[in-house]
PDB file of C-alpha atoms in Angstrom:
ATOM      1  CA  MET B   1      20.002  -3.378   4.885  1.00 89.00           C
ATOM      2  CA  LYS B   2      19.285  -2.184   1.346  1.00 96.00           C
ATOM      3  CA  LEU B   3      16.807  -3.323  -1.302  1.00 97.00           C
ATOM      4  CA  GLU B   4      17.536  -2.004  -4.793  1.00 97.00           C
ATOM      5  CA  ILE B   5      15.135  -2.226  -7.710  1.00 97.00           C
ATOM      6  CA  LYS B   6      16.980  -1.258 -10.873  1.00 97.00           C
ATOM      7  CA  ASN B   7      15.297  -0.416 -14.175  1.00 97.00           C
ATOM      8  CA  ILE B   8      12.600  -3.065 -13.818  1.00 97.00           C
ATOM      9  CA  THR B   9      10.201  -3.458 -16.742  1.00 97.00           C
ATOM     10  CA  LYS B  10       7.379  -5.992 -17.018  1.00 97.00           C
ATOM     11  CA  THR B  11       4.945  -6.357 -19.914  1.00 96.00           C
ATOM     12  CA  PHE B  12       1.739  -8.399 -20.122  1.00 95.00           C
ATOM     13  CA  ASP B  13       0.103  -8.898 -23.530  1.00 93.00           C
ATOM     14  CA  GLY B  14       1.869  -5.878 -24.961  1.00 91.00           C
ATOM     15  CA  LEU B  15       0.974  -3.577 -22.061  1.00 92.00           C
ATOM     16  CA  LYS B  16       3.644  -2.353 -19.658  1.00 94.00           C
ATOM     17  CA  ALA B  17       2.638  -3.078 -16.071  1.00 96.00           C
ATOM     18  CA  LEU B  18       5.966  -1.626 -14.899  1.00 97.00           C
ATOM     19  CA  ASP B  19       8.102   0.729 -16.965  1.00 96.00           C
ATOM     20  CA  ASN B  20      11.768   1.174 -15.999  1.00 96.00           C
ATOM     21  CA  VAL B  21      11.079   1.301 -12.252  1.00 97.00           C
ATOM     22  CA  SER B  22      14.049   2.085  -9.990  1.00 97.00           C
ATOM     23  CA  LEU B  23      13.940   2.346  -6.188  1.00 97.00           C
ATOM     24  CA  THR B  24      16.394   2.107  -3.310  1.00 97.00           C
ATOM     25  CA  LEU B  25      14.860   1.198   0.047  1.00 97.00           C
ATOM     26  CA  ASN B  26      16.458   0.991   3.490  1.00 94.00           C
ATOM     27  CA  LYS B  27      14.862  -0.066   6.783  1.00 93.00           C
ATOM     28  CA  GLY B  28      11.581   1.649   7.596  1.00 93.00           C
ATOM     29  CA  VAL B  29       8.011   1.719   6.294  1.00 94.00           C
ATOM     30  CA  TYR B  30       7.267   2.663   2.690  1.00 95.00           C
ATOM     31  CA  GLY B  31       3.726   3.334   1.566  1.00 92.00           C
ATOM     32  CA  LEU B  32       3.191   2.330  -2.049  1.00 93.00           C
ATOM     33  CA  LEU B  33       0.306   4.489  -3.234  1.00 90.00           C
ATOM     34  CA  GLY B  34      -1.479   3.678  -6.457  1.00 88.00           C
ATOM     35  CA  ALA B  35      -4.836   3.215  -8.117  1.00 87.00           C
ATOM     36  CA  ASN B  36      -6.072  -0.190  -9.242  1.00 85.00           C
ATOM     37  CA  GLY B  37      -3.949  -1.329 -12.167  1.00 88.00           C
ATOM     38  CA  SER B  38      -1.039   0.957 -11.318  1.00 91.00           C
ATOM     39  CA  GLY B  39       1.434  -1.947 -11.033  1.00 93.00           C
ATOM     40  CA  LYS B  40       1.609  -2.394  -7.253  1.00 92.00           C
ATOM     41  CA  THR B  41       0.853  -6.121  -7.194  1.00 91.00           C
ATOM     42  CA  THR B  42       3.114  -6.762 -10.185  1.00 94.00           C
ATOM     43  CA  LEU B  43       5.998  -5.077  -8.372  1.00 96.00           C
ATOM     44  CA  PHE B  44       5.386  -7.208  -5.289  1.00 94.00           C
ATOM     45  CA  ARG B  45       5.245 -10.417  -7.327  1.00 93.00           C
ATOM     46  CA  LEU B  46       8.554  -9.509  -8.941  1.00 95.00           C
ATOM     47  CA  ILE B  47      10.231  -8.822  -5.599  1.00 95.00           C
ATOM     48  CA  CYS B  48       8.935 -12.130  -4.234  1.00 92.00           C
ATOM     49  CA  GLY B  49      10.161 -14.033  -7.279  1.00 91.00           C
ATOM     50  CA  VAL B  50       6.697 -15.198  -8.335  1.00 91.00           C
ATOM     51  CA  ILE B  51       7.264 -13.760 -11.817  1.00 93.00           C
ATOM     52  CA  LYS B  52      10.345 -12.565 -13.687  1.00 94.00           C
ATOM     53  CA  SER B  53      10.961  -9.122 -15.147  1.00 95.00           C
ATOM     54  CA  ASP B  54      11.582  -8.479 -18.829  1.00 95.00           C
ATOM     55  CA  ASP B  55      14.451  -6.129 -18.002  1.00 95.00           C
ATOM     56  CA  GLY B  56      16.298  -4.890 -14.930  1.00 96.00           C
ATOM     57  CA  GLU B  57      17.385  -6.494 -11.680  1.00 96.00           C
ATOM     58  CA  ILE B  58      16.628  -6.601  -7.969  1.00 96.00           C
ATOM     59  CA  LEU B  59      19.466  -6.533  -5.449  1.00 96.00           C
ATOM     60  CA  TYR B  60      19.464  -7.065  -1.708  1.00 96.00           C
ATOM     61  CA  ASN B  61      22.586  -5.940   0.113  1.00 94.00           C
ATOM     62  CA  ASN B  62      24.299  -5.700  -3.284  1.00 94.00           C
ATOM     63  CA  LYS B  63      23.467  -9.312  -4.259  1.00 93.00           C
ATOM     64  CA  ASP B  64      21.239 -10.277  -7.176  1.00 94.00           C
ATOM     65  CA  VAL B  65      18.180 -11.931  -5.612  1.00 93.00           C
ATOM     66  CA  SER B  66      17.569 -14.101  -8.702  1.00 89.00           C
ATOM     67  CA  ALA B  67      20.969 -15.715  -8.209  1.00 89.00           C
ATOM     68  CA  ASN B  68      20.310 -16.232  -4.493  1.00 85.00           C
ATOM     69  CA  SER B  69      16.562 -16.912  -4.605  1.00 87.00           C
ATOM     70  CA  GLU B  70      16.415 -19.469  -1.789  1.00 86.00           C
ATOM     71  CA  ALA B  71      18.439 -17.296   0.590  1.00 89.00           C
ATOM     72  CA  PHE B  72      16.351 -14.246  -0.317  1.00 92.00           C
ATOM     73  CA  ARG B  73      13.041 -16.032   0.278  1.00 89.00           C
ATOM     74  CA  SER B  74      14.251 -17.014   3.739  1.00 90.00           C
ATOM     75  CA  ILE B  75      14.360 -13.345   4.800  1.00 93.00           C
ATOM     76  CA  LEU B  76      11.159 -12.346   3.001  1.00 94.00           C
ATOM     77  CA  GLY B  77       7.637 -12.122   4.415  1.00 93.00           C
ATOM     78  CA  PHE B  78       4.628 -11.531   2.153  1.00 92.00           C
ATOM     79  CA  LEU B  79       0.966 -10.909   2.992  1.00 91.00           C
ATOM     80  CA  PRO B  80      -1.137 -10.965  -0.207  1.00 87.00           C
ATOM     81  CA  GLN B  81      -4.338  -8.991  -0.534  1.00 81.00           C
ATOM     82  CA  ASP B  82      -6.379 -12.198  -0.405  1.00 80.00           C
ATOM     83  CA  PHE B  83      -4.901 -13.946   2.617  1.00 83.00           C
ATOM     84  CA  SER B  84      -5.618 -17.697   2.397  1.00 88.00           C
ATOM     85  CA  TYR B  85      -6.280 -19.794   5.473  1.00 92.00           C
ATOM     86  CA  TYR B  86      -8.075 -22.952   6.593  1.00 95.00           C
ATOM     87  CA  PRO B  87     -11.317 -21.749   8.217  1.00 95.00           C
ATOM     88  CA  ASP B  88     -11.658 -24.748  10.528  1.00 97.00           C
ATOM     89  CA  PHE B  89      -8.103 -24.397  11.857  1.00 98.00           C
ATOM     90  CA  THR B  90      -7.623 -22.574  15.126  1.00 98.00           C
ATOM     91  CA  GLY B  91      -5.185 -19.679  15.189  1.00 97.00           C
ATOM     92  CA  ILE B  92      -2.453 -21.694  16.894  1.00 98.00           C
ATOM     93  CA  LYS B  93      -2.968 -24.749  14.659  1.00 97.00           C
ATOM     94  CA  PHE B  94      -2.648 -22.585  11.566  1.00 97.00           C
ATOM     95  CA  MET B  95       0.513 -20.936  12.891  1.00 97.00           C
ATOM     96  CA  LEU B  96       2.085 -24.316  13.662  1.00 97.00           C
ATOM     97  CA  TYR B  97       1.128 -25.547  10.194  1.00 96.00           C
ATOM     98  CA  ILE B  98       2.833 -22.570   8.516  1.00 94.00           C
ATOM     99  CA  SER B  99       5.838 -23.052  10.811  1.00 95.00           C
ATOM    100  CA  ALA B 100       6.198 -26.642   9.614  1.00 95.00           C
ATOM    101  CA  LEU B 101       6.078 -25.493   5.989  1.00 91.00           C
ATOM    102  CA  LYS B 102       8.925 -23.111   6.792  1.00 89.00           C
ATOM    103  CA  GLY B 103      10.957 -25.880   8.432  1.00 88.00           C
ATOM    104  CA  LEU B 104      10.339 -24.913  12.050  1.00 90.00           C
ATOM    105  CA  ARG B 105       8.986 -27.675  14.316  1.00 91.00           C
ATOM    106  CA  GLY B 106       8.754 -28.856  17.905  1.00 94.00           C
ATOM    107  CA  LYS B 107       9.068 -26.700  21.002  1.00 94.00           C
ATOM    108  CA  LEU B 108      10.874 -23.959  19.100  1.00 94.00           C
ATOM    109  CA  ALA B 109       7.937 -23.631  16.697  1.00 96.00           C
ATOM    110  CA  THR B 110       5.392 -23.603  19.520  1.00 96.00           C
ATOM    111  CA  ARG B 111       7.292 -20.913  21.402  1.00 96.00           C
ATOM    112  CA  ARG B 112       7.694 -18.778  18.286  1.00 96.00           C
ATOM    113  CA  CYS B 113       4.008 -19.071  17.361  1.00 97.00           C
ATOM    114  CA  LEU B 114       2.834 -18.162  20.854  1.00 97.00           C
ATOM    115  CA  GLU B 115       5.169 -15.153  20.904  1.00 95.00           C
ATOM    116  CA  LEU B 116       3.807 -13.906  17.589  1.00 95.00           C
ATOM    117  CA  LEU B 117       0.172 -14.406  18.560  1.00 96.00           C
ATOM    118  CA  GLU B 118       0.911 -12.355  21.668  1.00 94.00           C
ATOM    119  CA  LEU B 119       2.586  -9.689  19.530  1.00 89.00           C
ATOM    120  CA  VAL B 120      -0.457  -9.281  17.282  1.00 89.00           C
ATOM    121  CA  GLY B 121      -2.941  -9.414  20.157  1.00 89.00           C
ATOM    122  CA  LEU B 122      -4.396 -12.844  19.435  1.00 94.00           C
ATOM    123  CA  SER B 123      -3.043 -14.919  22.314  1.00 95.00           C
ATOM    124  CA  ASP B 124      -6.453 -15.055  23.986  1.00 96.00           C
ATOM    125  CA  GLN B 125      -8.045 -16.126  20.684  1.00 96.00           C
ATOM    126  CA  LYS B 126      -5.489 -18.752  19.715  1.00 97.00           C
ATOM    127  CA  ASN B 127      -7.864 -21.690  20.239  1.00 97.00           C
ATOM    128  CA  LYS B 128     -10.766 -20.120  18.326  1.00 98.00           C
ATOM    129  CA  LYS B 129     -11.422 -21.272  14.764  1.00 98.00           C
ATOM    130  CA  ILE B 130     -10.297 -18.765  12.158  1.00 97.00           C
ATOM    131  CA  LYS B 131     -13.730 -18.694  10.507  1.00 96.00           C
ATOM    132  CA  LYS B 132     -14.979 -17.004  13.674  1.00 96.00           C
ATOM    133  CA  TYR B 133     -12.308 -14.291  13.564  1.00 95.00           C
ATOM    134  CA  SER B 134     -13.201 -10.735  12.580  1.00 89.00           C
ATOM    135  CA  GLY B 135     -11.610  -9.199   9.494  1.00 85.00           C
ATOM    136  CA  GLY B 136      -9.075  -7.385  11.638  1.00 85.00           C
ATOM    137  CA  MET B 137      -8.181 -10.554  13.541  1.00 90.00           C
ATOM    138  CA  LYS B 138      -7.611 -12.427  10.280  1.00 91.00           C
ATOM    139  CA  GLN B 139      -5.314  -9.671   9.047  1.00 87.00           C
ATOM    140  CA  ARG B 140      -3.357  -9.769  12.300  1.00 89.00           C
ATOM    141  CA  LEU B 141      -3.054 -13.538  11.961  1.00 93.00           C
ATOM    142  CA  GLY B 142      -1.791 -12.955   8.429  1.00 92.00           C
ATOM    143  CA  ILE B 143       0.886 -10.635   9.761  1.00 89.00           C
ATOM    144  CA  ALA B 144       1.833 -13.157  12.457  1.00 92.00           C
ATOM    145  CA  GLN B 145       2.383 -15.956   9.936  1.00 94.00           C
ATOM    146  CA  THR B 146       4.600 -13.727   7.771  1.00 93.00           C
ATOM    147  CA  LEU B 147       6.823 -13.109  10.811  1.00 93.00           C
ATOM    148  CA  ILE B 148       7.531 -16.756  11.656  1.00 94.00           C
ATOM    149  CA  ASN B 149      10.884 -16.669   9.875  1.00 91.00           C
ATOM    150  CA  ASP B 150      11.660 -13.190  11.305  1.00 92.00           C
ATOM    151  CA  PRO B 151      11.906 -11.621   7.825  1.00 94.00           C
ATOM    152  CA  GLU B 152      14.085  -8.628   7.091  1.00 96.00           C
ATOM    153  CA  ILE B 153      11.715  -7.549   4.304  1.00 96.00           C
ATOM    154  CA  LEU B 154       7.954  -7.472   4.846  1.00 95.00           C
ATOM    155  CA  ILE B 155       5.598  -6.892   1.905  1.00 95.00           C
ATOM    156  CA  LEU B 156       1.921  -6.159   2.554  1.00 93.00           C
ATOM    157  CA  ASP B 157      -0.508  -5.921  -0.376  1.00 90.00           C
ATOM    158  CA  GLU B 158      -3.604  -3.816   0.462  1.00 86.00           C
ATOM    159  CA  PRO B 159      -3.625  -5.069   4.075  1.00 85.00           C
ATOM    160  CA  THR B 160      -6.302  -2.696   5.398  1.00 81.00           C
ATOM    161  CA  VAL B 161      -9.041  -3.507   2.877  1.00 76.00           C
ATOM    162  CA  GLY B 162     -12.226  -4.369   4.748  1.00 74.00           C
ATOM    163  CA  LEU B 163     -11.004  -3.248   8.164  1.00 78.00           C
ATOM    164  CA  ASP B 164     -13.128  -0.944  10.298  1.00 82.00           C
ATOM    165  CA  PRO B 165     -11.517   2.285  11.630  1.00 84.00           C
ATOM    166  CA  LYS B 166     -10.587   0.755  15.001  1.00 84.00           C
ATOM    167  CA  GLU B 167      -8.973  -2.296  13.371  1.00 81.00           C
ATOM    168  CA  ARG B 168      -7.146  -0.034  10.910  1.00 83.00           C
ATOM    169  CA  VAL B 169      -5.595   1.972  13.756  1.00 86.00           C
ATOM    170  CA  ARG B 170      -4.515  -1.205  15.549  1.00 83.00           C
ATOM    171  CA  PHE B 171      -3.012  -2.550  12.340  1.00 82.00           C
ATOM    172  CA  ARG B 172      -1.054   0.659  11.741  1.00 85.00           C
ATOM    173  CA  ASN B 173       0.315   0.562  15.278  1.00 87.00           C
ATOM    174  CA  LEU B 174       1.440  -3.031  14.775  1.00 85.00           C
ATOM    175  CA  ILE B 175       3.282  -2.189  11.559  1.00 88.00           C
ATOM    176  CA  SER B 176       4.985   0.780  13.207  1.00 87.00           C
ATOM    177  CA  SER B 177       6.229  -1.451  16.024  1.00 86.00           C
ATOM    178  CA  LEU B 178       7.823  -3.827  13.498  1.00 87.00           C
ATOM    179  CA  SER B 179       9.595  -1.191  11.409  1.00 88.00           C
ATOM    180  CA  GLU B 180      12.676  -0.582  13.552  1.00 86.00           C
ATOM    181  CA  ASN B 181      14.730  -3.352  11.965  1.00 90.00           C
ATOM    182  CA  LYS B 182      12.851  -4.254   8.796  1.00 95.00           C
ATOM    183  CA  ILE B 183      12.099  -2.946   5.332  1.00 96.00           C
ATOM    184  CA  ILE B 184       8.300  -2.819   5.150  1.00 96.00           C
ATOM    185  CA  ILE B 185       6.482  -2.024   1.911  1.00 96.00           C
ATOM    186  CA  LEU B 186       2.771  -1.422   2.308  1.00 92.00           C
ATOM    187  CA  SER B 187       0.578  -0.953  -0.753  1.00 90.00           C
ATOM    188  CA  THR B 188      -2.705   0.914  -0.528  1.00 81.00           C
ATOM    189  CA  HIS B 189      -5.019   3.340  -2.277  1.00 76.00           C
ATOM    190  CA  ILE B 190      -6.058   4.796   1.103  1.00 76.00           C
ATOM    191  CA  VAL B 191      -3.817   7.804   1.755  1.00 78.00           C
ATOM    192  CA  SER B 192      -4.566   7.985   5.486  1.00 78.00           C
ATOM    193  CA  ASP B 193      -3.114   4.487   5.942  1.00 78.00           C
ATOM    194  CA  VAL B 194       0.323   5.660   4.879  1.00 80.00           C
ATOM    195  CA  GLU B 195       0.203   9.118   6.450  1.00 79.00           C
ATOM    196  CA  TYR B 196       0.792   7.985  10.031  1.00 80.00           C
ATOM    197  CA  ILE B 197       3.234   5.089   9.658  1.00 83.00           C
ATOM    198  CA  SER B 198       5.265   5.621   6.476  1.00 88.00           C
ATOM    199  CA  ASN B 199       8.761   7.004   6.470  1.00 87.00           C
ATOM    200  CA  GLU B 200       8.185   7.703   2.805  1.00 92.00           C
ATOM    201  CA  VAL B 201       5.392   7.443   0.237  1.00 92.00           C
ATOM    202  CA  LEU B 202       6.047   6.016  -3.225  1.00 94.00           C
ATOM    203  CA  VAL B 203       3.535   7.081  -5.884  1.00 93.00           C
ATOM    204  CA  LEU B 204       3.175   4.425  -8.590  1.00 94.00           C
ATOM    205  CA  ASN B 205       1.051   5.499 -11.547  1.00 93.00           C
ATOM    206  CA  LYS B 206       0.579   3.443 -14.722  1.00 93.00           C
ATOM    207  CA  GLY B 207       3.712   1.443 -14.004  1.00 95.00           C
ATOM    208  CA  VAL B 208       5.941   4.462 -13.380  1.00 96.00           C
ATOM    209  CA  VAL B 209       7.236   5.873 -10.084  1.00 95.00           C
ATOM    210  CA  GLN B 210       5.740   9.333 -10.423  1.00 93.00           C
ATOM    211  CA  ASP B 211       6.876  10.770  -7.096  1.00 93.00           C
ATOM    212  CA  ARG B 212       8.200   9.905  -3.643  1.00 94.00           C
ATOM    213  CA  GLY B 213       8.518  11.698  -0.316  1.00 92.00           C
ATOM    214  CA  LEU B 214       6.832  12.330   3.015  1.00 88.00           C
ATOM    215  CA  VAL B 215       3.079  12.921   2.899  1.00 84.00           C
ATOM    216  CA  THR B 216       3.730  16.511   4.010  1.00 86.00           C
ATOM    217  CA  GLU B 217       6.168  16.990   1.125  1.00 89.00           C
ATOM    218  CA  LEU B 218       3.717  15.585  -1.399  1.00 89.00           C
ATOM    219  CA  MET B 219       0.963  17.777   0.037  1.00 87.00           C
ATOM    220  CA  ASN B 220       3.173  20.809  -0.554  1.00 88.00           C
ATOM    221  CA  ASN B 221       3.295  19.824  -4.231  1.00 86.00           C
ATOM    222  CA  ILE B 222      -0.451  20.405  -4.560  1.00 90.00           C
ATOM    223  CA  GLU B 223      -0.677  23.409  -2.235  1.00 87.00           C
ATOM    224  CA  ASN B 224      -1.747  25.705  -5.090  1.00 90.00           C
ATOM    225  CA  SER B 225      -3.855  23.165  -6.972  1.00 93.00           C
ATOM    226  CA  VAL B 226      -7.006  22.845  -4.843  1.00 95.00           C
ATOM    227  CA  TRP B 227      -9.934  25.212  -5.423  1.00 95.00           C
ATOM    228  CA  GLU B 228     -13.518  25.824  -4.418  1.00 95.00           C
ATOM    229  CA  VAL B 229     -15.857  26.874  -7.191  1.00 95.00           C
ATOM    230  CA  GLU B 230     -19.466  27.960  -6.805  1.00 93.00           C
ATOM    231  CA  THR B 231     -21.596  27.040  -9.784  1.00 92.00           C
ATOM    232  CA  SER B 232     -25.146  26.317 -10.899  1.00 91.00           C
ATOM    233  CA  LEU B 233     -26.741  22.888 -11.060  1.00 89.00           C
ATOM    234  CA  ASP B 234     -26.679  23.043 -14.853  1.00 89.00           C
ATOM    235  CA  GLU B 235     -22.878  23.418 -14.987  1.00 90.00           C
ATOM    236  CA  ILE B 236     -21.863  20.584 -12.632  1.00 91.00           C
ATOM    237  CA  ASP B 237     -21.302  18.031 -15.397  1.00 91.00           C
ATOM    238  CA  LEU B 238     -18.999  20.407 -17.278  1.00 91.00           C
ATOM    239  CA  TYR B 239     -16.666  20.641 -14.283  1.00 92.00           C
ATOM    240  CA  TYR B 240     -16.709  16.880 -13.696  1.00 91.00           C
ATOM    241  CA  GLN B 241     -15.735  16.280 -17.314  1.00 90.00           C
ATOM    242  CA  LYS B 242     -12.791  18.655 -17.122  1.00 90.00           C
ATOM    243  CA  TYR B 243     -11.456  18.368 -13.550  1.00 92.00           C
ATOM    244  CA  PRO B 244     -11.145  15.886 -10.681  1.00 91.00           C
ATOM    245  CA  VAL B 245     -13.796  16.873  -8.119  1.00 93.00           C
ATOM    246  CA  SER B 246     -13.143  15.724  -4.547  1.00 89.00           C
ATOM    247  CA  ASN B 247     -16.323  17.091  -2.996  1.00 91.00           C
ATOM    248  CA  GLN B 248     -19.577  18.847  -3.780  1.00 92.00           C
ATOM    249  CA  LYS B 249     -21.883  20.700  -1.403  1.00 93.00           C
ATOM    250  CA  TYR B 250     -25.340  22.067  -2.140  1.00 93.00           C
ATOM    251  CA  VAL B 251     -26.247  25.534  -0.866  1.00 91.00           C
ATOM    252  CA  ASP B 252     -29.788  26.520  -1.835  1.00 86.00           C
ATOM    253  CA  ASP B 253     -29.898  26.375  -5.635  1.00 87.00           C
ATOM    254  CA  ARG B 254     -26.106  26.561  -6.030  1.00 92.00           C
ATOM    255  CA  VAL B 255     -23.325  23.974  -5.739  1.00 94.00           C
ATOM    256  CA  ILE B 256     -19.843  24.405  -4.249  1.00 95.00           C
ATOM    257  CA  LEU B 257     -17.322  22.101  -5.919  1.00 95.00           C
ATOM    258  CA  ARG B 258     -13.870  21.221  -4.614  1.00 95.00           C
ATOM    259  CA  ILE B 259     -11.654  20.954  -7.690  1.00 94.00           C
ATOM    260  CA  ILE B 260      -8.104  19.762  -8.352  1.00 94.00           C
ATOM    261  CA  SER B 261      -6.415  21.889 -11.019  1.00 92.00           C
ATOM    262  CA  THR B 262      -2.994  23.423 -11.602  1.00 90.00           C
ATOM    263  CA  VAL B 263      -4.705  26.429 -13.197  1.00 92.00           C
ATOM    264  CA  LYS B 264      -7.539  28.560 -11.822  1.00 93.00           C
ATOM    265  CA  PRO B 265     -10.824  26.925 -12.976  1.00 91.00           C
ATOM    266  CA  ASN B 266     -12.637  30.262 -13.249  1.00 89.00           C
ATOM    267  CA  GLU B 267     -12.181  33.866 -12.142  1.00 90.00           C
ATOM    268  CA  ASN B 268     -14.188  33.354  -8.940  1.00 90.00           C
ATOM    269  CA  ALA B 269     -12.404  30.180  -7.787  1.00 93.00           C
ATOM    270  CA  LEU B 270     -10.835  30.308  -4.315  1.00 94.00           C
ATOM    271  CA  HIS B 271      -7.738  28.494  -3.076  1.00 93.00           C
ATOM    272  CA  VAL B 272      -8.403  26.042  -0.200  1.00 93.00           C
ATOM    273  CA  LYS B 273      -6.140  23.872   1.944  1.00 90.00           C
ATOM    274  CA  ALA B 274      -5.391  20.488   0.389  1.00 89.00           C
ATOM    275  CA  SER B 275      -6.641  17.260   1.983  1.00 86.00           C
ATOM    276  CA  LEU B 276      -5.375  13.683   1.674  1.00 81.00           C
ATOM    277  CA  GLU B 277      -8.209  12.879  -0.732  1.00 83.00           C
ATOM    278  CA  ASP B 278      -7.114  15.819  -2.888  1.00 89.00           C
ATOM    279  CA  LEU B 279      -3.596  14.390  -2.954  1.00 88.00           C
ATOM    280  CA  TYR B 280      -4.853  11.069  -4.290  1.00 86.00           C
ATOM    281  CA  LEU B 281      -7.013  12.685  -6.965  1.00 87.00           C
ATOM    282  CA  TYR B 282      -4.148  14.947  -8.029  1.00 89.00           C
ATOM    283  CA  TYR B 283      -1.843  12.022  -8.779  1.00 88.00           C
ATOM    284  CA  PHE B 284      -4.452   9.734 -10.284  1.00 86.00           C
ATOM    285  CA  ARG B 285      -6.328  12.071 -12.575  1.00 76.00           C
ATOM    286  CA  THR B 286      -7.534  10.763 -15.913  1.00 60.00           C
ATOM    287  CA  GLU B 287      -5.558  11.750 -18.997  1.00 51.00           C
ATOM    288  CA  ASP B 288      -8.284  14.187 -20.099  1.00 50.00           C
ATOM    289  CA  GLN B 289      -8.320  15.831 -16.676  1.00 54.00           C
ATOM    290  CA  THR B 290      -4.524  16.137 -16.673  1.00 53.00           C
ATOM    291  CA  ASN B 291      -4.534  17.771 -20.092  1.00 48.00           C
ATOM    292  CA  ALA B 292      -7.260  20.170 -18.993  1.00 51.00           C
ATOM    293  CA  ASP B 293      -4.995  21.560 -16.296  1.00 49.00           C
ATOM    294  CA  PHE B 294      -2.466  22.726 -18.806  1.00 37.00           C
TER     295      PHE B 294
END
């Protein structure tokens, strides 16, 4: 089981959404981390065959997916960020409807849908209308419908947006349980979502794969780049203009800033342990902030 993305480039109106992206993915969970506009959704649309690349190719098990598009779609499951559904359908009716669209009908479809609703914890809510589902329940239903064809590749675009902490934990546990025999790519800008379930994190920044590795490995990369600086109220704006600031705390008439920088911001700055929020700010600094570090 191997998905290969080779030298993929995609341009919209003269701007490169993806620039020579290459990845090799085997079974497991991959967290695709990126800011808005980093190219995450474009990459997913290319993998799913919704759009075509300007250059490069995508292979699955050494076969060009564009030459075997129908066969590839049959082993692909995709949950878009804006999951569409019929609000007046019940959970089971919606599942049976999607099953019919995928060519599965009759008793086999009913059995498969009931199994999946049980898997995602919705069996006791199967006869409730979807418009009465919570955000987490709708996301779980979205996962269930992507699994009808038992896909080998599962693509999830910002699946935890709008979920409360309890629903987010349940969602992560569900994804982990599915990862044993699938390639799962999960896009997010929430670092904690990928920390617990991802075998590997892929950092996509301005259409380029900037880094990849375990969260712990990526955290090691910024080990010496997080500082605390005590400053006056008058100087706060100067630091914000020059550095990414992940936190500020007021102490009497002074302010303690948590700063991301590869160089010491001032002579009194102190190294502190990096957090997940620091990791995100490190990779997605503005161009001016990046230049300020060096």
